[in-house]
């Protein structure tokens, strides 16, 4: 697919600019160690860092009204762990701060910073995420005009509203905006249905989420890294 009249670009964050699973696993390991030190009785409930993730997932299933509110889900699961272990629940807020700090220690993919630097000199860039990453904490905020999150807007991908908000923030019509993301259903289909152009970022062919609907061939760009995106827009072979 050839891009046409792109005047602004929006980016997903997790698994687009950095690998998400390794970040969360490291953050949960950091939180687990802190909890064992500050609230040692949680060891009976949370024998491993992985148990934190399972407890958080169980809590989400028990609280359907919190779906998509990652902050509330993580805080709620930490509080639950402390309550179930007869530990001091007032530790919840500090425990969450420990987790958030570790969650933002991301490792950008090698192509990201050179691409963002090149693109930001030519286009307004907007982050559009269903997650809770803060580019002011991860780094990279100097290249993006704004971060739009599902929690701040009350609208999550693939709903058109969050993409339209990105286009308004960039000062362009939806058709002039290109959205880049790794999730076919949320990023590609959502953007196309909202009237944007879309680029599907498939970094690892063996680790791509299986789309829930047939792939619309020819309606979106397919790239393996952001250097390919720059090249498609008219950039150099190497950044």
mmCIF file of C-alpha atoms in Angstrom, residues 33-217:
data_model
loop_
_atom_site.group_PDB
_atom_site.id
_atom_site.type_symbol
_atom_site.label_atom_id
_atom_site.label_comp_id
_atom_site.label_asym_id
_atom_site.label_seq_id
_atom_site.Cartn_x
_atom_site.Cartn_y
_atom_site.Cartn_z
ATOM 1 C CA UNK A 33 10.860 -8.166 46.137
ATOM 2 C CA UNK A 34 9.626 -4.955 47.761
ATOM 3 C CA UNK A 35 6.499 -6.637 49.124
ATOM 4 C CA UNK A 36 8.484 -9.522 50.592
ATOM 5 C CA UNK A 37 10.681 -7.020 52.403
ATOM 6 C CA UNK A 38 7.949 -4.674 53.595
ATOM 7 C CA UNK A 39 5.089 -7.151 54.065
ATOM 8 C CA UNK A 40 6.734 -10.585 54.491
ATOM 9 C CA UNK A 41 3.493 -12.475 55.113
ATOM 10 C CA UNK A 42 2.539 -12.032 51.450
ATOM 11 C CA UNK A 43 5.123 -14.739 50.672
ATOM 12 C CA UNK A 44 2.544 -17.420 51.472
ATOM 13 C CA UNK A 45 0.206 -15.963 48.831
ATOM 14 C CA UNK A 46 2.740 -14.686 46.314
ATOM 15 C CA UNK A 47 5.494 -17.254 46.202
ATOM 16 C CA UNK A 48 6.856 -15.943 42.886
ATOM 17 C CA UNK A 49 6.684 -12.690 40.889
ATOM 18 C CA UNK A 50 4.465 -14.515 38.390
ATOM 19 C CA UNK A 51 1.867 -14.960 41.111
ATOM 20 C CA UNK A 52 1.443 -11.178 41.142
ATOM 21 C CA UNK A 53 0.401 -11.229 37.504
ATOM 22 C CA UNK A 54 -2.040 -14.067 38.082
ATOM 23 C CA UNK A 55 -3.576 -12.270 41.053
ATOM 24 C CA UNK A 56 -3.953 -9.108 38.991
ATOM 25 C CA UNK A 57 -5.647 -11.080 36.189
ATOM 26 C CA UNK A 58 -7.970 -12.792 38.676
ATOM 27 C CA UNK A 59 -8.847 -9.419 40.156
ATOM 28 C CA UNK A 60 -9.674 -8.048 36.707
ATOM 29 C CA UNK A 61 -12.062 -10.940 36.068
ATOM 30 C CA UNK A 62 -13.784 -10.235 39.388
ATOM 31 C CA UNK A 63 -14.105 -6.518 38.617
ATOM 32 C CA UNK A 64 -15.473 -6.198 35.061
ATOM 33 C CA UNK A 65 -16.340 -2.551 35.689
ATOM 34 C CA UNK A 66 -12.613 -1.756 35.905
ATOM 35 C CA UNK A 67 -11.737 -3.273 32.528
ATOM 36 C CA UNK A 68 -9.153 -1.045 30.850
ATOM 37 C CA UNK A 69 -8.365 0.925 34.012
ATOM 38 C CA UNK A 70 -4.887 -0.489 34.540
ATOM 39 C CA UNK A 71 -4.078 1.758 37.480
ATOM 40 C CA UNK A 72 -7.185 0.729 39.425
ATOM 41 C CA UNK A 73 -6.652 -2.944 38.596
ATOM 42 C CA UNK A 74 -3.042 -2.945 39.767
ATOM 43 C CA UNK A 75 -3.823 -0.978 42.943
ATOM 44 C CA UNK A 76 -6.795 -3.209 43.688
ATOM 45 C CA UNK A 77 -4.798 -6.396 43.274
ATOM 46 C CA UNK A 78 -1.983 -5.095 45.509
ATOM 47 C CA UNK A 79 -4.478 -4.112 48.195
ATOM 48 C CA UNK A 80 -6.122 -7.526 47.898
ATOM 49 C CA UNK A 81 -2.774 -9.284 48.347
ATOM 50 C CA UNK A 82 -2.069 -7.279 51.499
ATOM 51 C CA UNK A 83 -5.565 -7.894 52.895
ATOM 52 C CA UNK A 84 -5.432 -11.624 52.204
ATOM 53 C CA UNK A 85 -2.032 -11.796 53.902
ATOM 54 C CA UNK A 86 -3.165 -9.779 56.935
ATOM 55 C CA UNK A 87 -0.574 -7.139 56.143
ATOM 56 C CA UNK A 88 -0.876 -3.349 56.349
ATOM 57 C CA UNK A 89 -3.030 -2.148 53.428
ATOM 58 C CA UNK A 90 -1.628 1.373 53.866
ATOM 59 C CA UNK A 91 1.420 0.042 52.000
ATOM 60 C CA UNK A 92 -0.663 -0.104 48.815
ATOM 61 C CA UNK A 93 0.130 3.370 47.501
ATOM 62 C CA UNK A 94 3.885 3.040 47.996
ATOM 63 C CA UNK A 95 3.833 -0.435 46.477
ATOM 64 C CA UNK A 96 2.077 0.949 43.420
ATOM 65 C CA UNK A 97 4.663 3.740 43.120
ATOM 66 C CA UNK A 98 7.404 1.102 43.175
ATOM 67 C CA UNK A 99 5.645 -0.803 40.405
ATOM 68 C CA UNK A 100 5.035 2.282 38.245
ATOM 69 C CA UNK A 101 8.652 3.399 38.460
ATOM 70 C CA UNK A 102 9.838 -0.039 37.329
ATOM 71 C CA UNK A 103 7.139 -0.256 34.656
ATOM 72 C CA UNK A 104 8.604 2.849 33.002
ATOM 73 C CA UNK A 105 12.144 1.466 32.780
ATOM 74 C CA UNK A 106 11.626 0.480 29.161
ATOM 75 C CA UNK A 107 14.128 -0.633 26.551
ATOM 76 C CA UNK A 108 13.274 1.072 23.264
ATOM 77 C CA UNK A 109 13.707 -0.982 20.112
ATOM 78 C CA UNK A 110 16.915 0.095 18.354
ATOM 79 C CA UNK A 111 15.099 1.705 15.426
ATOM 80 C CA UNK A 112 12.747 3.849 17.512
ATOM 81 C CA UNK A 113 14.756 6.888 18.614
ATOM 82 C CA UNK A 114 16.423 7.556 15.233
ATOM 83 C CA UNK A 115 13.032 7.203 13.521
ATOM 84 C CA UNK A 116 11.207 9.460 15.974
ATOM 85 C CA UNK A 117 13.913 12.083 15.647
ATOM 86 C CA UNK A 118 13.671 12.044 11.841
ATOM 87 C CA UNK A 119 9.860 11.950 11.786
ATOM 88 C CA UNK A 120 9.330 14.621 14.452
ATOM 89 C CA UNK A 121 11.286 17.112 12.349
ATOM 90 C CA UNK A 122 8.731 16.605 9.569
ATOM 91 C CA UNK A 123 5.392 15.697 11.169
ATOM 92 C CA UNK A 124 3.476 16.301 14.387
ATOM 93 C CA UNK A 125 3.635 13.018 16.320
ATOM 94 C CA UNK A 126 0.977 11.850 18.803
ATOM 95 C CA UNK A 127 0.981 8.796 21.081
ATOM 96 C CA UNK A 128 -2.301 6.856 21.244
ATOM 97 C CA UNK A 129 -2.406 4.097 23.840
ATOM 98 C CA UNK A 130 -4.819 1.912 25.749
ATOM 99 C CA UNK A 131 -2.088 1.458 28.352
ATOM 100 C CA UNK A 132 -0.731 3.679 31.091
ATOM 101 C CA UNK A 133 2.810 4.423 29.934
ATOM 102 C CA UNK A 134 3.988 8.009 30.411
ATOM 103 C CA UNK A 135 6.609 9.142 27.900
ATOM 104 C CA UNK A 136 7.821 11.734 30.383
ATOM 105 C CA UNK A 137 8.987 8.786 32.498
ATOM 106 C CA UNK A 138 10.140 6.424 29.745
ATOM 107 C CA UNK A 139 11.899 9.058 27.679
ATOM 108 C CA UNK A 140 10.997 10.036 24.132
ATOM 109 C CA UNK A 141 8.491 12.737 25.059
ATOM 110 C CA UNK A 142 10.597 15.360 23.303
ATOM 111 C CA UNK A 143 9.589 13.853 19.975
ATOM 112 C CA UNK A 144 5.838 13.603 20.533
ATOM 113 C CA UNK A 145 3.421 16.486 20.867
ATOM 114 C CA UNK A 146 0.940 14.703 23.123
ATOM 115 C CA UNK A 147 -0.009 11.333 24.609
ATOM 116 C CA UNK A 148 -3.677 10.338 24.420
ATOM 117 C CA UNK A 149 -4.579 7.424 26.670
ATOM 118 C CA UNK A 150 -7.794 5.487 27.019
ATOM 119 C CA UNK A 151 -7.901 6.276 30.737
ATOM 120 C CA UNK A 152 -7.575 10.048 30.220
ATOM 121 C CA UNK A 153 -10.114 10.227 27.386
ATOM 122 C CA UNK A 154 -12.542 7.563 28.497
ATOM 123 C CA UNK A 155 -12.294 6.123 24.973
ATOM 124 C CA UNK A 156 -10.171 3.119 24.038
ATOM 125 C CA UNK A 157 -8.921 1.765 20.751
ATOM 126 C CA UNK A 158 -10.454 0.593 18.456
ATOM 127 C CA UNK A 159 -13.179 3.220 19.019
ATOM 128 C CA UNK A 160 -13.011 6.006 16.434
ATOM 129 C CA UNK A 161 -13.113 8.748 19.059
ATOM 130 C CA UNK A 162 -9.566 8.267 20.291
ATOM 131 C CA UNK A 163 -8.194 8.390 16.743
ATOM 132 C CA UNK A 164 -10.233 11.487 15.928
ATOM 133 C CA UNK A 165 -8.891 13.112 19.107
ATOM 134 C CA UNK A 166 -5.362 12.422 17.864
ATOM 135 C CA UNK A 167 -6.118 14.028 14.506
ATOM 136 C CA UNK A 168 -7.569 17.100 16.217
ATOM 137 C CA UNK A 169 -4.520 17.355 18.470
ATOM 138 C CA UNK A 170 -2.283 17.250 15.409
ATOM 139 C CA UNK A 171 -4.446 19.785 13.579
ATOM 140 C CA UNK A 172 -5.152 17.555 10.580
ATOM 141 C CA UNK A 173 -8.107 15.764 9.014
ATOM 142 C CA UNK A 174 -8.378 12.045 9.899
ATOM 143 C CA UNK A 175 -7.523 11.053 6.313
ATOM 144 C CA UNK A 176 -4.216 12.919 6.631
ATOM 145 C CA UNK A 177 -3.185 11.016 9.744
ATOM 146 C CA UNK A 178 -1.247 7.758 9.769
ATOM 147 C CA UNK A 179 -1.546 5.501 12.812
ATOM 148 C CA UNK A 180 1.216 2.980 13.541
ATOM 149 C CA UNK A 181 0.743 0.013 15.863
ATOM 150 C CA UNK A 182 1.356 -3.684 16.425
ATOM 151 C CA UNK A 183 -2.205 -4.843 17.173
ATOM 152 C CA UNK A 184 -4.160 -5.485 13.979
ATOM 153 C CA UNK A 185 -7.595 -5.300 15.593
ATOM 154 C CA UNK A 186 -6.979 -2.288 17.827
ATOM 155 C CA UNK A 187 -4.529 -0.262 15.760
ATOM 156 C CA UNK A 188 -5.092 -1.107 12.114
ATOM 157 C CA UNK A 189 -8.811 -1.839 11.941
ATOM 158 C CA UNK A 190 -9.570 0.880 14.482
ATOM 159 C CA UNK A 191 -7.620 3.492 12.542
ATOM 160 C CA UNK A 192 -9.040 2.499 9.173
ATOM 161 C CA UNK A 193 -12.603 2.489 10.483
ATOM 162 C CA UNK A 194 -11.983 5.987 11.885
ATOM 163 C CA UNK A 195 -10.895 7.212 8.454
ATOM 164 C CA UNK A 196 -7.148 7.279 9.138
ATOM 165 C CA UNK A 197 -4.380 5.588 7.239
ATOM 166 C CA UNK A 198 -2.675 2.710 9.047
ATOM 167 C CA UNK A 199 0.652 0.912 9.281
ATOM 168 C CA UNK A 200 0.785 -2.551 10.858
ATOM 169 C CA UNK A 201 4.086 -3.046 12.672
ATOM 170 C CA UNK A 202 5.022 -6.744 12.705
ATOM 171 C CA UNK A 203 8.378 -6.880 14.472
ATOM 172 C CA UNK A 204 8.389 -10.601 15.218
ATOM 173 C CA UNK A 205 6.442 -12.859 12.857
ATOM 174 C CA UNK A 206 6.339 -15.547 15.551
ATOM 175 C CA UNK A 207 4.931 -13.227 18.209
ATOM 176 C CA UNK A 208 2.112 -11.402 16.418
ATOM 177 C CA UNK A 209 -1.335 -11.466 17.998
ATOM 178 C CA UNK A 210 -3.757 -13.358 15.755
ATOM 179 C CA UNK A 211 -6.303 -10.915 14.318
ATOM 180 C CA UNK A 212 -9.925 -11.650 15.151
ATOM 181 C CA UNK A 213 -11.073 -10.740 11.641
ATOM 182 C CA UNK A 214 -9.784 -11.257 8.096
ATOM 183 C CA UNK A 215 -6.817 -9.089 7.142
ATOM 184 C CA UNK A 216 -7.786 -6.355 4.685
ATOM 185 C CA UNK A 217 -5.025 -6.735 2.120
#
